[in-house]
mmCIF file of C-alpha atoms in Angstrom:
data_model
loop_
_atom_site.group_PDB
_atom_site.id
_atom_site.type_symbol
_atom_site.label_atom_id
_atom_site.label_comp_id
_atom_site.label_asym_id
_atom_site.label_seq_id
_atom_site.Cartn_x
_atom_site.Cartn_y
_atom_site.Cartn_z
ATOM 1 C CA LEU A 181 81.802 -28.591 156.503
ATOM 2 C CA LEU A 182 78.992 -27.809 154.046
ATOM 3 C CA LYS A 183 78.459 -24.364 155.563
ATOM 4 C CA GLY A 184 82.142 -23.488 155.251
ATOM 5 C CA PHE A 185 82.301 -24.910 151.744
ATOM 6 C CA SER A 186 79.273 -22.906 150.593
ATOM 7 C CA HIS A 187 80.567 -19.671 152.084
ATOM 8 C CA GLU A 188 84.170 -19.919 150.902
ATOM 9 C CA LEU A 189 83.235 -20.951 147.358
ATOM 10 C CA GLY A 190 80.222 -18.677 146.963
ATOM 11 C CA GLN A 191 82.080 -15.381 147.272
ATOM 12 C CA PRO A 192 84.767 -16.062 144.623
ATOM 13 C CA ILE A 193 82.078 -17.299 142.219
ATOM 14 C CA THR A 194 80.146 -14.053 142.713
ATOM 15 C CA ASN A 195 83.322 -12.009 142.166
ATOM 16 C CA ILE A 196 84.128 -13.822 138.909
ATOM 17 C CA ARG A 197 80.633 -13.247 137.513
ATOM 18 C CA TYR A 198 80.694 -9.582 138.565
ATOM 19 C CA ALA A 199 84.113 -8.999 136.963
ATOM 20 C CA ILE A 200 82.967 -10.413 133.611
ATOM 21 C CA GLN A 201 79.694 -8.484 133.686
ATOM 22 C CA LEU A 202 81.606 -5.297 134.531
ATOM 23 C CA PHE A 203 83.945 -5.955 131.592
ATOM 24 C CA TYR A 204 80.950 -6.306 129.265
ATOM 25 C CA MET A 205 79.461 -3.048 130.575
ATOM 26 C CA ARG A 206 82.699 -1.180 129.924
ATOM 27 C CA GLN A 207 82.975 -2.625 126.424
ATOM 28 C CA GLU A 208 79.424 -1.513 125.668
ATOM 29 C CA LYS A 209 80.027 1.962 127.107
ATOM 30 C CA GLU A 210 83.232 2.411 125.097
ATOM 31 C CA GLN A 211 81.553 0.849 122.040
ATOM 32 C CA THR A 212 84.435 -1.537 121.460
ATOM 33 C CA THR A 213 84.152 -5.064 120.104
ATOM 34 C CA ILE A 214 85.335 -8.310 121.651
ATOM 35 C CA ASN A 215 87.058 -11.075 119.795
ATOM 36 C CA PRO A 216 84.356 -13.747 119.132
ATOM 37 C CA GLU A 217 86.533 -16.494 120.644
ATOM 38 C CA GLU A 218 87.135 -14.432 123.769
ATOM 39 C CA LYS A 219 83.425 -13.656 124.102
ATOM 40 C CA GLU A 220 82.570 -17.340 123.758
ATOM 41 C CA LEU A 221 85.084 -18.136 126.478
ATOM 42 C CA LEU A 222 83.709 -15.455 128.830
ATOM 43 C CA ASP A 223 80.109 -16.483 128.154
ATOM 44 C CA GLY A 224 81.085 -20.059 128.985
ATOM 45 C CA ILE A 225 82.594 -18.942 132.292
ATOM 46 C CA ILE A 226 79.383 -17.117 133.216
ATOM 47 C CA VAL A 227 77.318 -20.216 132.417
ATOM 48 C CA GLN A 228 79.560 -22.490 134.481
ATOM 49 C CA THR A 229 79.754 -20.122 137.464
ATOM 50 C CA SER A 230 75.961 -19.873 137.353
ATOM 51 C CA ARG A 231 75.809 -23.670 137.488
ATOM 52 C CA VAL A 232 78.100 -23.721 140.526
ATOM 53 C CA GLY A 233 75.912 -21.073 142.156
ATOM 54 C CA LYS A 234 72.839 -23.246 141.661
ATOM 55 C CA LEU A 235 74.691 -26.193 143.174
ATOM 56 C CA LEU A 236 75.488 -24.139 146.267
ATOM 57 C CA ASP A 237 71.848 -23.018 146.485
ATOM 58 C CA ARG A 238 70.836 -26.656 146.826
ATOM 59 C CA PHE A 239 72.737 -26.809 150.132
ATOM 60 C CA ALA A 240 70.969 -23.728 151.526
ATOM 61 C CA PRO A 241 68.295 -25.628 153.515
ATOM 62 C CA VAL A 242 71.020 -27.659 155.230
ATOM 63 C CA VAL A 243 73.527 -24.922 156.066
ATOM 64 C CA SER A 244 71.170 -22.001 156.772
ATOM 65 C CA SER A 245 71.074 -20.821 160.392
ATOM 66 C CA LYS A 246 68.630 -17.945 159.814
ATOM 67 C CA ASN A 247 65.451 -19.838 160.577
ATOM 68 C CA LYS A 248 64.279 -20.451 164.117
ATOM 69 C CA LYS A 249 63.441 -23.884 165.465
ATOM 70 C CA GLU A 250 59.880 -24.429 166.572
ATOM 71 C CA TYR A 251 57.108 -27.011 166.627
ATOM 72 C CA PHE A 252 55.224 -27.326 163.338
ATOM 73 C CA LYS A 253 52.510 -29.581 161.986
ATOM 74 C CA VAL A 254 53.904 -32.116 159.522
ATOM 75 C CA TYR A 255 50.707 -32.377 157.486
ATOM 76 C CA HIS A 256 50.493 -28.597 157.059
ATOM 77 C CA GLU A 257 54.074 -28.289 155.774
ATOM 78 C CA ILE A 258 53.658 -31.121 153.276
ATOM 79 C CA VAL A 259 50.369 -29.682 151.980
ATOM 80 C CA ALA A 260 51.992 -26.243 151.656
ATOM 81 C CA ILE A 261 54.855 -27.471 149.468
ATOM 82 C CA PHE A 262 52.449 -29.395 147.215
ATOM 83 C CA GLU A 263 50.314 -26.269 146.870
ATOM 84 C CA GLU A 264 53.421 -24.269 145.999
ATOM 85 C CA LEU A 265 54.143 -26.714 143.178
ATOM 86 C CA ASN A 266 50.496 -27.268 142.279
ATOM 87 C CA MET A 267 50.584 -25.323 138.999
ATOM 88 C CA ARG A 268 53.548 -27.328 137.738
ATOM 89 C CA LEU A 269 52.026 -30.626 138.869
ATOM 90 C CA SER A 270 48.749 -29.712 137.153
ATOM 91 C CA ASN A 271 50.527 -28.764 133.938
ATOM 92 C CA GLU A 272 52.340 -32.105 134.012
ATOM 93 C CA GLY A 273 49.028 -33.947 134.551
ATOM 94 C CA ILE A 274 50.110 -35.267 137.945
ATOM 95 C CA GLU A 275 47.528 -35.821 140.689
ATOM 96 C CA TYR A 276 48.392 -36.168 144.357
ATOM 97 C CA THR A 277 46.837 -37.181 147.654
ATOM 98 C CA ILE A 278 47.991 -36.485 151.216
ATOM 99 C CA THR A 279 46.379 -38.553 153.935
ATOM 100 C CA GLY A 280 46.881 -39.464 157.576
ATOM 101 C CA ASP A 281 47.484 -37.772 160.897
ATOM 102 C CA GLU A 282 46.962 -34.008 160.561
ATOM 103 C CA ASN A 283 48.031 -33.141 164.119
ATOM 104 C CA VAL A 284 51.437 -34.774 164.585
ATOM 105 C CA GLU A 285 54.197 -32.228 165.172
ATOM 106 C CA LEU A 286 57.955 -32.113 164.749
ATOM 107 C CA TYR A 287 60.503 -29.766 166.267
ATOM 108 C CA GLY A 288 62.986 -27.968 164.046
ATOM 109 C CA GLU A 289 63.113 -25.599 161.089
ATOM 110 C CA ALA A 290 59.972 -26.020 159.007
ATOM 111 C CA ILE A 291 61.653 -24.700 155.848
ATOM 112 C CA GLN A 292 64.258 -27.463 156.050
ATOM 113 C CA PHE A 293 61.555 -30.089 156.406
ATOM 114 C CA SER A 294 59.655 -28.634 153.440
ATOM 115 C CA GLN A 295 62.775 -28.934 151.283
ATOM 116 C CA VAL A 296 62.677 -32.723 151.771
ATOM 117 C CA PHE A 297 59.353 -32.898 149.955
ATOM 118 C CA TYR A 298 60.291 -30.299 147.382
ATOM 119 C CA ASN A 299 63.191 -32.522 146.303
ATOM 120 C CA LEU A 300 61.090 -35.691 146.369
ATOM 121 C CA ILE A 301 58.353 -34.069 144.265
ATOM 122 C CA ILE A 302 60.822 -32.740 141.691
ATOM 123 C CA ASN A 303 62.356 -36.216 141.388
ATOM 124 C CA SER A 304 58.906 -37.735 140.958
ATOM 125 C CA ILE A 305 57.986 -35.293 138.185
ATOM 126 C CA TYR A 306 61.108 -36.308 136.284
ATOM 127 C CA ALA A 307 60.492 -40.055 136.835
ATOM 128 C CA ILE A 308 56.806 -39.834 135.867
ATOM 129 C CA ASN A 309 57.585 -37.924 132.688
ATOM 130 C CA LYS A 310 60.254 -40.436 131.797
ATOM 131 C CA GLN A 311 57.779 -43.274 132.348
ATOM 132 C CA GLY A 312 55.205 -41.539 130.140
ATOM 133 C CA VAL A 313 52.171 -42.244 132.333
ATOM 134 C CA ARG A 314 49.421 -40.159 133.927
ATOM 135 C CA GLY A 315 51.154 -39.191 137.133
ATOM 136 C CA LYS A 316 50.146 -39.987 140.674
ATOM 137 C CA ILE A 317 51.881 -39.132 143.939
ATOM 138 C CA ASP A 318 50.533 -40.392 147.275
ATOM 139 C CA VAL A 319 51.773 -39.314 150.690
ATOM 140 C CA SER A 320 50.616 -40.963 153.907
ATOM 141 C CA ILE A 321 51.404 -39.784 157.435
ATOM 142 C CA GLN A 322 51.004 -41.946 160.514
ATOM 143 C CA VAL A 323 52.428 -42.504 163.970
ATOM 144 C CA GLU A 324 53.440 -46.003 165.001
ATOM 145 C CA GLU A 325 54.288 -46.224 168.706
ATOM 146 C CA ASP A 326 56.680 -43.248 169.109
ATOM 147 C CA ALA A 327 57.781 -42.969 165.485
ATOM 148 C CA LEU A 328 56.478 -40.802 162.670
ATOM 149 C CA ILE A 329 56.202 -42.780 159.421
ATOM 150 C CA ILE A 330 55.747 -40.945 156.139
ATOM 151 C CA CYS A 331 55.409 -42.893 152.892
ATOM 152 C CA PHE A 332 55.976 -41.044 149.621
ATOM 153 C CA VAL A 333 54.898 -43.052 146.575
ATOM 154 C CA ASP A 334 54.856 -42.226 142.864
ATOM 155 C CA ASN A 335 54.129 -44.201 139.682
ATOM 156 C CA GLY A 336 57.252 -43.159 137.786
ATOM 157 C CA THR A 337 60.108 -45.282 136.524
ATOM 158 C CA GLY A 338 60.945 -46.616 139.965
ATOM 159 C CA ILE A 339 64.387 -47.283 141.412
ATOM 160 C CA SER A 340 66.316 -50.408 140.531
ATOM 161 C CA GLY A 341 67.867 -52.617 143.182
ATOM 162 C CA GLU A 342 71.342 -51.410 142.291
ATOM 163 C CA SER A 343 70.350 -47.736 142.345
ATOM 164 C CA SER A 344 68.482 -48.106 145.651
ATOM 165 C CA LYS A 345 71.823 -48.858 147.325
ATOM 166 C CA LYS A 346 73.430 -45.661 146.010
ATOM 167 C CA ILE A 347 70.529 -43.248 145.592
ATOM 168 C CA PHE A 348 71.395 -41.219 148.720
ATOM 169 C CA ASP A 349 75.121 -41.018 147.927
ATOM 170 C CA PRO A 350 76.397 -37.575 146.923
ATOM 171 C CA PHE A 351 76.723 -37.003 143.156
ATOM 172 C CA TYR A 352 74.959 -40.263 142.269
ATOM 173 C CA SER A 353 72.143 -39.572 139.818
ATOM 174 C CA THR A 354 69.934 -41.481 137.409
ATOM 175 C CA LYS A 355 69.046 -38.240 135.609
ATOM 176 C CA ARG A 356 70.656 -37.079 132.399
ATOM 177 C CA LYS A 357 73.308 -34.473 133.082
ATOM 178 C CA GLU A 358 71.577 -32.055 130.718
ATOM 179 C CA SER A 359 68.306 -32.416 132.641
ATOM 180 C CA GLU A 360 66.545 -29.181 133.562
ATOM 181 C CA GLU A 361 66.656 -30.287 137.177
ATOM 182 C CA GLY A 362 70.426 -30.645 137.119
ATOM 183 C CA GLY A 363 71.224 -34.309 137.514
ATOM 184 C CA GLU A 364 74.054 -33.489 139.919
ATOM 185 C CA GLY A 365 73.061 -36.208 142.364
ATOM 186 C CA LEU A 366 72.588 -33.837 145.291
ATOM 187 C CA GLY A 367 68.802 -33.753 145.781
ATOM 188 C CA LEU A 368 68.386 -37.013 147.691
ATOM 189 C CA TYR A 369 71.728 -36.556 149.434
ATOM 190 C CA ILE A 370 70.389 -33.263 150.818
ATOM 191 C CA VAL A 371 67.117 -34.995 151.771
ATOM 192 C CA TRP A 372 69.111 -37.593 153.716
ATOM 193 C CA ASN A 373 71.093 -34.878 155.516
ATOM 194 C CA ILE A 374 68.037 -32.802 156.414
ATOM 195 C CA LEU A 375 66.279 -35.829 157.893
ATOM 196 C CA LYS A 376 69.414 -36.621 159.860
ATOM 197 C CA ILE A 377 69.094 -33.158 161.442
ATOM 198 C CA PHE A 378 65.584 -34.187 162.539
ATOM 199 C CA ASN A 379 66.950 -37.472 163.954
ATOM 200 C CA GLY A 380 65.236 -39.319 161.136
ATOM 201 C CA ARG A 381 66.144 -41.514 158.211
ATOM 202 C CA ILE A 382 64.832 -42.333 154.749
ATOM 203 C CA TYR A 383 65.045 -45.475 152.666
ATOM 204 C CA VAL A 384 63.645 -46.919 149.453
ATOM 205 C CA ASP A 385 61.228 -49.845 149.698
ATOM 206 C CA PRO A 386 62.856 -52.377 147.328
ATOM 207 C CA ALA A 387 59.732 -54.551 147.257
ATOM 208 C CA TYR A 388 57.479 -51.836 145.863
ATOM 209 C CA MET A 389 56.466 -52.301 142.228
ATOM 210 C CA GLY A 390 54.958 -49.787 139.825
ATOM 211 C CA GLY A 391 57.065 -46.790 140.765
ATOM 212 C CA ALA A 392 59.121 -45.599 143.715
ATOM 213 C CA LYS A 393 58.294 -45.743 147.413
ATOM 214 C CA PHE A 394 60.283 -43.719 149.924
ATOM 215 C CA VAL A 395 59.754 -44.346 153.622
ATOM 216 C CA ILE A 396 60.693 -41.681 156.171
ATOM 217 C CA ARG A 397 60.974 -42.670 159.816
ATOM 218 C CA ILE A 398 61.518 -40.141 162.612
ATOM 219 C CA LYS A 399 61.543 -41.116 166.274
ATOM 220 C CA LEU A 400 59.463 -38.418 167.935
ATOM 221 C CA GLU A 401 61.171 -38.576 171.313
ATOM 222 C CA GLU A 402 64.620 -38.156 169.753
ATOM 223 C CA ASN A 403 63.344 -35.355 167.494
ATOM 224 C CA ARG A 404 62.236 -33.306 170.500
ATOM 225 C CA ASN A 405 65.815 -33.402 171.776
ATOM 226 C CA VAL A 406 67.405 -31.886 168.646
#
């Protein structure tokens, strides 16, 4: 459903943006002026179509079929995404630690798995900034019996009991709509869907105080059968 939705909506959005940009190019070439109200309207359409395009991009890790499935080391992928965002984390004054089993492997598309932690980190940056504290993110990786357990903890604003029941619902967000990161309520919904692909699940620890604690649980035997 998501793949079809992204494809069918993406092309018309691209066509609309191209048509307006082509119109502007012709106006510039012919050195003609546009009514200010009409230009404001067209500029608004470009902004809104760009927003829709960014929304569709958020689904890319879920709907993409270009990446091959293979075994990958969980620790390595998590470290890689933190290193990718290291400059931003450093600029925000946020420290992080990644501890635990460095050898456990999962089967699937590594880029999809990385997107889980990209979204979690971005959410943490927002929550930490909102809390106004020196940031800290801790990730622990361990295997209990035949299940991979990953705990992702930050010292941001935390998630209230009411929000913890809805946080993975599509279009539910605690962010301001004008937030740089969007606030569309799709980040954690995509995280939930990606982990479902890996035969895993994610939940918020309601008992954790001093920030937010996400717990990811993936049954290794079921993951190898995806």
